[in-house]
Tab-separated table of C-alpha atoms in Angstrom:
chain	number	residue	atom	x	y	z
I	1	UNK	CA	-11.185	-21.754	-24.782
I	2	UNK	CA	-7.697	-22.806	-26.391
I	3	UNK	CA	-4.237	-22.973	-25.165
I	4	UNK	CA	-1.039	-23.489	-26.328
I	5	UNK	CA	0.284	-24.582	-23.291
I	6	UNK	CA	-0.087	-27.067	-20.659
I	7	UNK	CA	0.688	-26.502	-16.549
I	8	UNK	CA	3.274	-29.213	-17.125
I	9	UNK	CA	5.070	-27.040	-19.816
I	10	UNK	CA	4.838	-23.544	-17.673
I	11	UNK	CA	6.193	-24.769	-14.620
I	12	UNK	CA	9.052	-26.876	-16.557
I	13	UNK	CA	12.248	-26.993	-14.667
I	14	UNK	CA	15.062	-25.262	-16.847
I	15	UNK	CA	18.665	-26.360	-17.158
I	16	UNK	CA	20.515	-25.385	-14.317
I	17	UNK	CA	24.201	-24.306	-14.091
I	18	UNK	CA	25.736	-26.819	-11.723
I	19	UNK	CA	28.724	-24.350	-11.140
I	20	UNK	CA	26.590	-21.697	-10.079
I	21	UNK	CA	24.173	-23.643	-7.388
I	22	UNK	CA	23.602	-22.662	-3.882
I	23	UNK	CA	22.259	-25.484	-1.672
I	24	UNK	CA	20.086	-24.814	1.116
I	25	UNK	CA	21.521	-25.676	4.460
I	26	UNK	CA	18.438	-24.835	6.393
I	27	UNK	CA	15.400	-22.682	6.218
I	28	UNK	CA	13.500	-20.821	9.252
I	29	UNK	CA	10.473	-19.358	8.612
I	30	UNK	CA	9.310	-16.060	9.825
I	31	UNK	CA	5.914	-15.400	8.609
I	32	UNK	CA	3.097	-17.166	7.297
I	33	UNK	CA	0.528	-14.888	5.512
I	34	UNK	CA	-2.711	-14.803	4.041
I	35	UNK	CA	-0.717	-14.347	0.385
I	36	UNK	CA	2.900	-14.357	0.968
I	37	UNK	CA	5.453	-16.372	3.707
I	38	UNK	CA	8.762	-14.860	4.309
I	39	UNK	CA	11.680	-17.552	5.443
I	40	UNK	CA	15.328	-16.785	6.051
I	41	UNK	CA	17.291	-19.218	4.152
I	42	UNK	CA	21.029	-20.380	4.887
I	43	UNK	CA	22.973	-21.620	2.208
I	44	UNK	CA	26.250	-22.901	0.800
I	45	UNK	CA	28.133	-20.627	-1.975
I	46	UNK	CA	29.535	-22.278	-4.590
I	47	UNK	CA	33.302	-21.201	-3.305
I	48	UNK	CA	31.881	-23.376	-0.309
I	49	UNK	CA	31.256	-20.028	2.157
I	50	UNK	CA	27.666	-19.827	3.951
I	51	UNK	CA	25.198	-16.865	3.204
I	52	UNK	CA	21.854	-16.266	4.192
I	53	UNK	CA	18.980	-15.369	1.549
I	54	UNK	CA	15.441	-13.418	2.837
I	55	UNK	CA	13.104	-15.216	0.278
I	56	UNK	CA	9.246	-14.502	-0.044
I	57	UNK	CA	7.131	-17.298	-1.575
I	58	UNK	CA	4.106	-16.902	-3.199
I	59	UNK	CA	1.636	-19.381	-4.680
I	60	UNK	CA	1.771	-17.477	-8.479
I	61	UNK	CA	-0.502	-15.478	-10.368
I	62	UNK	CA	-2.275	-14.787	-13.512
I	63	UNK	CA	-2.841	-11.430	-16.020
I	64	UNK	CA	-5.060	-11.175	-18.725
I	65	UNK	CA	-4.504	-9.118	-21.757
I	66	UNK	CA	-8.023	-8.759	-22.577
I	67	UNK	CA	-8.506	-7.158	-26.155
I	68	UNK	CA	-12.004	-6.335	-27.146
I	69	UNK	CA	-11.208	-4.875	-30.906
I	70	UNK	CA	-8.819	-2.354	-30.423
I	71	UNK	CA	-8.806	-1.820	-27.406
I	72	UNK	CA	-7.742	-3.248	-24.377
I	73	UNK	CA	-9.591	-3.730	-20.626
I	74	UNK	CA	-8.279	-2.384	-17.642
I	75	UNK	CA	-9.194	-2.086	-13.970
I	76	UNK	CA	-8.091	1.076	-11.852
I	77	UNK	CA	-7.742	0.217	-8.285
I	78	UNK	CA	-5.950	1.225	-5.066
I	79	UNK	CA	-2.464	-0.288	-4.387
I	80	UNK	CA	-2.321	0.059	-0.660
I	81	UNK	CA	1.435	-0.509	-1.127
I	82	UNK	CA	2.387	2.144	-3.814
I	83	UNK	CA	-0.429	4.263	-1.738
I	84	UNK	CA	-2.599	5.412	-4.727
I	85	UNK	CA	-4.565	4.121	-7.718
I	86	UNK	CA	-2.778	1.982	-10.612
I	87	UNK	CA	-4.150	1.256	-13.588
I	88	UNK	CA	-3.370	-2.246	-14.549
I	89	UNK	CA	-4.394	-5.529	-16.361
I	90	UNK	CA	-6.829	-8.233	-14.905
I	91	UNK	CA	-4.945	-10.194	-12.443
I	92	UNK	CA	-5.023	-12.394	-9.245
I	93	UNK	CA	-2.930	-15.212	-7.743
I	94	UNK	CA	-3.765	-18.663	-8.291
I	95	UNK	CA	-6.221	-20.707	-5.914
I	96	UNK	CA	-4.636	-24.065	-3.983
I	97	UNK	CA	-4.004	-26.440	-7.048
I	98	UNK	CA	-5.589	-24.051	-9.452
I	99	UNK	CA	-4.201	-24.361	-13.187
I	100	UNK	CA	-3.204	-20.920	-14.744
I	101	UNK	CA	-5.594	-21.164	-17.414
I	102	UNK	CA	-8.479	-21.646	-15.214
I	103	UNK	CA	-7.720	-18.799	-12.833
I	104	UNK	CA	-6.899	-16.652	-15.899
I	105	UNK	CA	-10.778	-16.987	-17.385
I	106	UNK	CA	-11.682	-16.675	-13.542
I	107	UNK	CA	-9.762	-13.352	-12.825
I	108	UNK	CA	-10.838	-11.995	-16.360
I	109	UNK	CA	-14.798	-12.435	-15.243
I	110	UNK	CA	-14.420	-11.141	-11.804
I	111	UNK	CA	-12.727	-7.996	-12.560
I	112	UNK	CA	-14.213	-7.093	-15.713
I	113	UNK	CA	-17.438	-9.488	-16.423
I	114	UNK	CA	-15.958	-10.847	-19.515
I	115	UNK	CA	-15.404	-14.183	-20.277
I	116	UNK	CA	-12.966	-14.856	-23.604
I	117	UNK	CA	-13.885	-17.808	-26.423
I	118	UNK	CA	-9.984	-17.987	-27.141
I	119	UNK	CA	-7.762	-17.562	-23.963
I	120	UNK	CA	-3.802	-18.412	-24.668
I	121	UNK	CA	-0.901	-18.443	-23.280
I	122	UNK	CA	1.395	-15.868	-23.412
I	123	UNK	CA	4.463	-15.839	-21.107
I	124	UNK	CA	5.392	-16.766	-17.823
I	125	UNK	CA	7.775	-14.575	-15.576
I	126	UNK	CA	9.240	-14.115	-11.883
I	127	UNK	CA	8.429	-10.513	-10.856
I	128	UNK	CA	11.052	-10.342	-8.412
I	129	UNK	CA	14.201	-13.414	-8.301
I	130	UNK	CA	16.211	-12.021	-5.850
I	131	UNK	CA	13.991	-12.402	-3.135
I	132	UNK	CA	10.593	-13.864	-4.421
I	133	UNK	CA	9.723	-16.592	-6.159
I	134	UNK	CA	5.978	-15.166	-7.801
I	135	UNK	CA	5.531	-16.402	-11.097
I	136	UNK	CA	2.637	-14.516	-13.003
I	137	UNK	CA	1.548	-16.359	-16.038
I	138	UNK	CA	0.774	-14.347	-18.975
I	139	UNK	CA	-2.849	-14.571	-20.578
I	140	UNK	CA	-4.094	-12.834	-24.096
I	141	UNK	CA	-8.093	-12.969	-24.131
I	142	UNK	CA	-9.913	-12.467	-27.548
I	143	UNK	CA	-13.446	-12.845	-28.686
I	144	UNK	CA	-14.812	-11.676	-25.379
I	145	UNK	CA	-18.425	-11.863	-24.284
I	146	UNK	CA	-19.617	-9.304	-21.848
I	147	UNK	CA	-21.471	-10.532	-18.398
I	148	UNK	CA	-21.601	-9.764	-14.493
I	149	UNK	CA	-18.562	-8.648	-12.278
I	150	UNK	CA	-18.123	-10.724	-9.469
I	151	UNK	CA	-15.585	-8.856	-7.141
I	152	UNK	CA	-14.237	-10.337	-3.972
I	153	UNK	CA	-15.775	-8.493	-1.127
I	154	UNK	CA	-12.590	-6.198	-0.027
I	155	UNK	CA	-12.115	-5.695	-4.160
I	156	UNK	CA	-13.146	-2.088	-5.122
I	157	UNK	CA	-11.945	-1.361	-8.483
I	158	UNK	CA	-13.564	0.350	-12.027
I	159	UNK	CA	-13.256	-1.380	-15.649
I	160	UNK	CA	-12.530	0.614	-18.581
I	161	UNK	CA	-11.679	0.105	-22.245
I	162	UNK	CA	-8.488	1.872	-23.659
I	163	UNK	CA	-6.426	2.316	-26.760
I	164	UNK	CA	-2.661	1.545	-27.448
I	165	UNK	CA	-2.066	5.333	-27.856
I	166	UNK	CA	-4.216	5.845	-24.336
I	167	UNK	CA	-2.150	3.115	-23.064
I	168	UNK	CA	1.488	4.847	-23.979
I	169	UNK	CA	0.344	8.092	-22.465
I	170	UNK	CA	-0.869	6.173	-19.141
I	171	UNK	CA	2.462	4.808	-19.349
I	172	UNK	CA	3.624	7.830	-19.591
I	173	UNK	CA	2.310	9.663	-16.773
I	174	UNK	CA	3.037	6.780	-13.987
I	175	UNK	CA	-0.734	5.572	-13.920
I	176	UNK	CA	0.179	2.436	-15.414
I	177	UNK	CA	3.282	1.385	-13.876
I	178	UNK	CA	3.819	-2.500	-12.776
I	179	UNK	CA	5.965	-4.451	-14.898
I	180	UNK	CA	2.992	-6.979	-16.057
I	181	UNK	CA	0.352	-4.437	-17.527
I	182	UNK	CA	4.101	-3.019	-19.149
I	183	UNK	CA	4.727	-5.879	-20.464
I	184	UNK	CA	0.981	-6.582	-22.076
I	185	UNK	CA	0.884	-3.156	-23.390
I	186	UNK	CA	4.091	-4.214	-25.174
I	187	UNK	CA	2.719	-7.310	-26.329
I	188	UNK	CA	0.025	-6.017	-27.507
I	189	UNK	CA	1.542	-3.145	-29.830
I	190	UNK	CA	4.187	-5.893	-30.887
I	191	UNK	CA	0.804	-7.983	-31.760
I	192	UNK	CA	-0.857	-5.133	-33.856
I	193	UNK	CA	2.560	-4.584	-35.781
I	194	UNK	CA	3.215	-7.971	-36.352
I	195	UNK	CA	0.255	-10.454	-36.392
I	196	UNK	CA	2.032	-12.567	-33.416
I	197	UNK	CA	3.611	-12.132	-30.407
């Protein structure tokens, strides 16, 4: 596998903008899940005034472009929060300690089978900063080598291959709609256009 990035370099703190920082008086947490916690934060404004921020942290995730010659893998799957099927990218959040990388080759062979000779880096974005602080780490999977599934054992889901066009028209009709298969789909045609990303 190769990568163009280390952990170190996608969790880097960025510069901040001193004027603009809230500090954190005091947190109180409300709910410790199997995936996500949910705390209440209080905090002081920079004009000095208090304010209270409902913040959901998450351990982060992977997604895996996976591109098999022109096309590109999918899973369809139920979304018990959207309350249907979605059509979307190989993903899953990262173990306890887990490096992106390695959960990214993980994901890609449990939802699909495949494992990928060249795995890189992509991108790595917050879904939601307002209230969350889930990063999802951006993987593009070539050279791919077909094997066994090996879904979790509440993980019902169906792999297919698809084009860019097929992709669009998903798009199109809401069956792919979450911002990270978006984004890859992007990517990708970007990719096929230009030779990079």
């Amino acid at each position: 596998m190769k990568s163009r990035t280390s952990a170190e370099t996608i969790y880097a703190k960025q510069p901040a903008n001193p004027k603009l920082d809230e500090v954190t008086i005091s947190t109180q947490p409300i709910f410790e899940g199997k995936v996500i916690s949910l705390q209440v934060d209080t905090v002081k404004l920079p004009n000095g005034q208090t304010a209270t921020r409902e913040i959901i942290k998450h351990p982060g995730a992977v997604a895996v472009l996976a591109l098999k010659g022109d096309r590109m893998l999918v899973v369809d799957q139920y979304r018990q929060a959207m309350g249907r099927t979605e059509v979307e990218i190989p993903a899953g959040k990262l173990d306890p300690g887990e490096q992106p990388e390695i959960a990214a080759a993980r994901e890609l062979k449990e939802e699909t089978g495949y494992t990928a000779r060249s795995l890189r880096h992509l991108r790595s974005f917050y879904t939601s900063p307002g209230f969350a602080d889930e990063i999802i780490h951006l993987y593009i999977a070539e050279e791919l080598e077909a094997g066994d599934m090996a879904l979790d054992e509440d993980e019902f889901l169906e792999v297919s291959e698809i084009t860019l066009e097929e992709a669009y028209k998903l798009m199109d009709e809401n069956r792919i709609s979450d911002a990270k298969t978006m984004m890859a789909v992007y990517a990708w045609d970007i990719y096929r256009t230009t030779g990079r990303f």
